[in-house]
PDB file of C-alpha atoms in Angstrom:
ATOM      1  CA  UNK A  44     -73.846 232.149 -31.574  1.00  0.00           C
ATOM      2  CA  UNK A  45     -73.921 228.710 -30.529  1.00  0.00           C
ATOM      3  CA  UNK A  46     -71.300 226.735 -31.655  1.00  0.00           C
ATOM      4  CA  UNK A  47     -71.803 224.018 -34.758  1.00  0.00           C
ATOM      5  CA  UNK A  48     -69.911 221.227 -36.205  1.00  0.00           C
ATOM      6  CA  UNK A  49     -67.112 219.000 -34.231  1.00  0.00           C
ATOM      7  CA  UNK A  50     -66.115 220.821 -30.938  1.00  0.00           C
ATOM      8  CA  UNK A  51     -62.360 221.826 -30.398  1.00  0.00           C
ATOM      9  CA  UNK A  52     -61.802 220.298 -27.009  1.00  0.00           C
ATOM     10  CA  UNK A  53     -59.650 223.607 -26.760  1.00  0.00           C
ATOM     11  CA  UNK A  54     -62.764 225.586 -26.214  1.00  0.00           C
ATOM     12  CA  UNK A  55     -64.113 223.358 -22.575  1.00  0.00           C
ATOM     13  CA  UNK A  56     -63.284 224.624 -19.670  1.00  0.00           C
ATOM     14  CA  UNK A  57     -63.834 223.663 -15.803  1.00  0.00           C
ATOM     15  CA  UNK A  58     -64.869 227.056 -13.525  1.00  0.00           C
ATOM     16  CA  UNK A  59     -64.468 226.484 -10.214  1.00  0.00           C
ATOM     17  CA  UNK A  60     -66.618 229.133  -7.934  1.00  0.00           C
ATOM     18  CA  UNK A  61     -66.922 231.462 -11.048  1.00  0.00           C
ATOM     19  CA  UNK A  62     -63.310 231.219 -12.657  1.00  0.00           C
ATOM     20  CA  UNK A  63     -61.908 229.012 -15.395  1.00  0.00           C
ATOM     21  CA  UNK A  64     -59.010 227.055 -14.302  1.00  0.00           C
ATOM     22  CA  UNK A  65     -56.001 228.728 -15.715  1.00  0.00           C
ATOM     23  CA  UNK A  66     -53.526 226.502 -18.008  1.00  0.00           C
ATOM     24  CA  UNK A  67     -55.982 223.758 -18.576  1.00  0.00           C
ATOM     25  CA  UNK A  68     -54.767 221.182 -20.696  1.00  0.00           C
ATOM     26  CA  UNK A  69     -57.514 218.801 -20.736  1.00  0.00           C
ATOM     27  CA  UNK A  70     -61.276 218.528 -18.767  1.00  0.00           C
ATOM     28  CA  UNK A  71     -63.850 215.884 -18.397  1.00  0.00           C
ATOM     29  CA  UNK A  72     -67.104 215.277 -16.792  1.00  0.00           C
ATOM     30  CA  UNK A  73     -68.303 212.035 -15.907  1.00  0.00           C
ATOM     31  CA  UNK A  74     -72.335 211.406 -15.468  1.00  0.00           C
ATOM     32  CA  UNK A  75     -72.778 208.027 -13.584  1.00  0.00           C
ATOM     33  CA  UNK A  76     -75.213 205.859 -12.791  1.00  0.00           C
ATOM     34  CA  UNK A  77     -75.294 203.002  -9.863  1.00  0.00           C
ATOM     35  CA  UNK A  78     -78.280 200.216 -10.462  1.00  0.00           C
ATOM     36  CA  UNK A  79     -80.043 198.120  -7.855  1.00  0.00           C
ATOM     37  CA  UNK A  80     -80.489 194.513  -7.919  1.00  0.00           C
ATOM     38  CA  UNK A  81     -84.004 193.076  -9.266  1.00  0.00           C
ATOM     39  CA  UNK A  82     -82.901 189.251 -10.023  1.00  0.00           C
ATOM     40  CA  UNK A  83     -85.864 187.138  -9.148  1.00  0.00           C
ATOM     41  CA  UNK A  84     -86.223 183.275 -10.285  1.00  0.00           C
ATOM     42  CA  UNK A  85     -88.285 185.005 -12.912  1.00  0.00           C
ATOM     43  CA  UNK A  86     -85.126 185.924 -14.353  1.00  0.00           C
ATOM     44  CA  UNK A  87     -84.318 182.622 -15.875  1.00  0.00           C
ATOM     45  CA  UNK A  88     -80.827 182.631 -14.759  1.00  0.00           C
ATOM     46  CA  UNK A  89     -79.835 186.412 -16.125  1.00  0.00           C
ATOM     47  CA  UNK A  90     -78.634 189.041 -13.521  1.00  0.00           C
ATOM     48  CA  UNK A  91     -81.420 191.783 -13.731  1.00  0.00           C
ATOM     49  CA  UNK A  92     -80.537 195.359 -12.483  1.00  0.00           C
ATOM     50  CA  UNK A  93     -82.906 198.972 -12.209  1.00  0.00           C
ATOM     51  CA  UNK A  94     -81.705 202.251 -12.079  1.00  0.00           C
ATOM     52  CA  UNK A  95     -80.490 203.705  -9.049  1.00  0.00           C
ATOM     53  CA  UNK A  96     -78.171 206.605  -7.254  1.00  0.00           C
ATOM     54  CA  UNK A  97     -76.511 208.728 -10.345  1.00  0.00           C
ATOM     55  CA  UNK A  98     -73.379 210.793  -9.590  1.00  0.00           C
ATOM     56  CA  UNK A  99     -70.903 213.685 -11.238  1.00  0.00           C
ATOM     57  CA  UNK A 100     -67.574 214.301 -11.411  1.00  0.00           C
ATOM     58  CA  UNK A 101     -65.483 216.421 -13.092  1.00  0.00           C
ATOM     59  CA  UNK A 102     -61.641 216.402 -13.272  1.00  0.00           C
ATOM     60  CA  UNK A 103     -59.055 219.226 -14.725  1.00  0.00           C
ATOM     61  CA  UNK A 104     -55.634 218.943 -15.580  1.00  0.00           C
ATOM     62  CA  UNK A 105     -53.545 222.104 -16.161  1.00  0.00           C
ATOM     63  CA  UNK A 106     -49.775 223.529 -16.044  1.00  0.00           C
ATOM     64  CA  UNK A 107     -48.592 224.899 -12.970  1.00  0.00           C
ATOM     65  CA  UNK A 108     -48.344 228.889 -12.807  1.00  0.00           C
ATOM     66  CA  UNK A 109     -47.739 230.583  -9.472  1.00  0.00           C
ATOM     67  CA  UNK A 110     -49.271 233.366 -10.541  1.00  0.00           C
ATOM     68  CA  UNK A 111     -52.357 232.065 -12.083  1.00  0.00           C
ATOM     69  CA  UNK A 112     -55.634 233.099 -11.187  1.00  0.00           C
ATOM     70  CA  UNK A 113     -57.512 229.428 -10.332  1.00  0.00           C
ATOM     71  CA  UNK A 114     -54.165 227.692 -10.112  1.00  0.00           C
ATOM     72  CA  UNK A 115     -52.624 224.861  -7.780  1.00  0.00           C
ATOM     73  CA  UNK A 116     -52.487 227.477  -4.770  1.00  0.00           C
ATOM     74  CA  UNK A 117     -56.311 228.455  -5.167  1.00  0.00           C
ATOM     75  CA  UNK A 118     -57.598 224.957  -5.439  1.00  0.00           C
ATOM     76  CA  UNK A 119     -55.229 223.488  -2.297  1.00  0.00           C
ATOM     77  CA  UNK A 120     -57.045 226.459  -0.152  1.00  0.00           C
ATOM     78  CA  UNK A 121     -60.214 225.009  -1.429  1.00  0.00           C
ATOM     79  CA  UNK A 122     -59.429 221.412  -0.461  1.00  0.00           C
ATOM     80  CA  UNK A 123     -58.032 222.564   2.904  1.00  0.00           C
ATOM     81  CA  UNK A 124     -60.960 224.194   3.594  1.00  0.00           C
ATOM     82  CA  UNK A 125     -63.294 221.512   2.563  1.00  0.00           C
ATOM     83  CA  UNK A 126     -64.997 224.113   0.787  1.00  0.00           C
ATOM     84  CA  UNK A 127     -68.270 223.250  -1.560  1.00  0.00           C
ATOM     85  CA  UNK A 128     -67.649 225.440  -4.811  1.00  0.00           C
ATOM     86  CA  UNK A 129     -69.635 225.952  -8.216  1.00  0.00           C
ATOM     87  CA  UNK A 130     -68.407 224.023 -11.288  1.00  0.00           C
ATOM     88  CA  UNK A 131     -69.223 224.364 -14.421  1.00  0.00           C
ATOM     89  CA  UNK A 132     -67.771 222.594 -17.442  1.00  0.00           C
ATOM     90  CA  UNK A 133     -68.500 223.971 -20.857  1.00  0.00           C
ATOM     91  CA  UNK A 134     -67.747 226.965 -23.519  1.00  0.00           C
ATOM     92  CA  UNK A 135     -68.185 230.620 -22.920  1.00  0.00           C
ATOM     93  CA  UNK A 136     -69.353 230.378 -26.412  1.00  0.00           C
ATOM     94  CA  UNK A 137     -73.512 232.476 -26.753  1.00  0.00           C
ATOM     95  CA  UNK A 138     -76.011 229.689 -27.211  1.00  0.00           C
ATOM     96  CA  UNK A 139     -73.647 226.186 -26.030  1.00  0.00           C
ATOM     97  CA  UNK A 140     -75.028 224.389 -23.371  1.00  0.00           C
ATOM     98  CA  UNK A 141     -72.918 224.378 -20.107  1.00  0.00           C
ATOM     99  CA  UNK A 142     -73.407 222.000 -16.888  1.00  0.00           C
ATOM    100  CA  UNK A 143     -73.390 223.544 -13.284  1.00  0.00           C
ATOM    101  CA  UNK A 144     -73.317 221.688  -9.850  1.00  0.00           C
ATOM    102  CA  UNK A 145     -72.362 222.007  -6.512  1.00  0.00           C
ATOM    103  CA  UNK A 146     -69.611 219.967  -5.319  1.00  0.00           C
ATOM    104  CA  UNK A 147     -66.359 219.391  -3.222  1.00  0.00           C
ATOM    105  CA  UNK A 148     -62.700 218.412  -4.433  1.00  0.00           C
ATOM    106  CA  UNK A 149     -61.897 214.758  -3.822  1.00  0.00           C
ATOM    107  CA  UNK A 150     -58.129 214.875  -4.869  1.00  0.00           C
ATOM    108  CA  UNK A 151     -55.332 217.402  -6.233  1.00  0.00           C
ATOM    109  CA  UNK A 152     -51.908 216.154  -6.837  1.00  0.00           C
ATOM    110  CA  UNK A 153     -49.270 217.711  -8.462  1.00  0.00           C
ATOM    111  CA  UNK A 154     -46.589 216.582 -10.675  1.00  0.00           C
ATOM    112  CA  UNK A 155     -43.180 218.032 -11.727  1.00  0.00           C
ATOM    113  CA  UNK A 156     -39.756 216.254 -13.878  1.00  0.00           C
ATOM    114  CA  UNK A 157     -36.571 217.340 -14.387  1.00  0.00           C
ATOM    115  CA  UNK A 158     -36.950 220.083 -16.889  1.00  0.00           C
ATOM    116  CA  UNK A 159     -40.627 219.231 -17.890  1.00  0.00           C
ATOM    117  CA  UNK A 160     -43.247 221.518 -17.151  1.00  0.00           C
ATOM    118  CA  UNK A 161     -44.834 221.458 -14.139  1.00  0.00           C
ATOM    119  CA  UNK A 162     -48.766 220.380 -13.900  1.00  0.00           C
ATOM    120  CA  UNK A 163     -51.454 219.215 -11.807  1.00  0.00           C
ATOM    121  CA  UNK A 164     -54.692 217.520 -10.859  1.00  0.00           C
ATOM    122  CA  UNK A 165     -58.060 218.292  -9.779  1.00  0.00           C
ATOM    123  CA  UNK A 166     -60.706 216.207  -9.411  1.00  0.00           C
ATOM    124  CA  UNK A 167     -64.347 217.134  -8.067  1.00  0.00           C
ATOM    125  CA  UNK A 168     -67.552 215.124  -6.701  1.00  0.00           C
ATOM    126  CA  UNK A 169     -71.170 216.637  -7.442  1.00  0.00           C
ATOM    127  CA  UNK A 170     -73.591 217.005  -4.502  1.00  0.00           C
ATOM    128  CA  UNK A 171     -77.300 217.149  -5.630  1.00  0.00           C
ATOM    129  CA  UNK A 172     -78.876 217.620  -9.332  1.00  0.00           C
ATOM    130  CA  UNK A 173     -77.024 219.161 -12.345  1.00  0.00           C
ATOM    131  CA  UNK A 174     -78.308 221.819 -14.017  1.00  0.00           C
ATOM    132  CA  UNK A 175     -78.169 222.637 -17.638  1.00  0.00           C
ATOM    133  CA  UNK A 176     -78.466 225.628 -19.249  1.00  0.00           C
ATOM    134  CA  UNK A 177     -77.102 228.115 -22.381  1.00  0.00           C
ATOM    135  CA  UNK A 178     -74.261 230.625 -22.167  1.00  0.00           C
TER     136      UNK A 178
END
């Protein structure tokens, strides 16, 4: 059943090539859009802009695990390869709407203090359309 009322952010995940990051502590997905100049004299002295290229990204951040089964190690393989992967950001919850898209890592970094846990970074740029569909 889909889900209803104010989402728990606890409940969105990032999959990368068919597996939820493991450890995630927070995800996002940013839908851009780029516009194209269309000032004329016309425009009595206001810039005027139309739509143009639109772009995705999504970025994960999650506690390091050597063991984990879409960890640090799994995504460094995946930027070292260059490799385009499946994302999807969303619930496994029946009935919620999830995003998929085709894309390639643009940065991981990871992070560790003096007896703090240790975490990293993942972020990821779309290539072509998203698609939306239910769980």
């Amino acid at each position: 059943m889909a889900t209803t009322g104010i989402l728990n952010g606890t409940d969105l995940i990032v999959k990368v090539a068919g597996t939820a990051i493991t450890h995630a502590t927070s995800a996002s997905i940013n839908f851009n859009m780029e516009t194209r100049e269309a000032t004329t004299k016309d425009s009595a002295g206001y810039t005027a802009v139309l739509e143009g290229l639109r772009s995705v990204t999504i970025d994960v951040e999650a506690m390091t695990a050597l063991d984990a089964a879409q960890g640090f190690e799994e995504l460094y393989t995946i930027w070292k390869n260059r490799t385009q992967v499946a994302l999807v950001f969303g619930t496994t919850e029946t009935g919620d709407q999830i995003y998929t898209v085709q894309g390639y890592m643009t940065s991981l970094s990871a992070s560790s203090g003096v007896e703090d846990s240790s975490t990293f970074s993942a972020s990821f740029q779309a290539t072509g359309a998203v698609t939306e569909s239910n769980n």
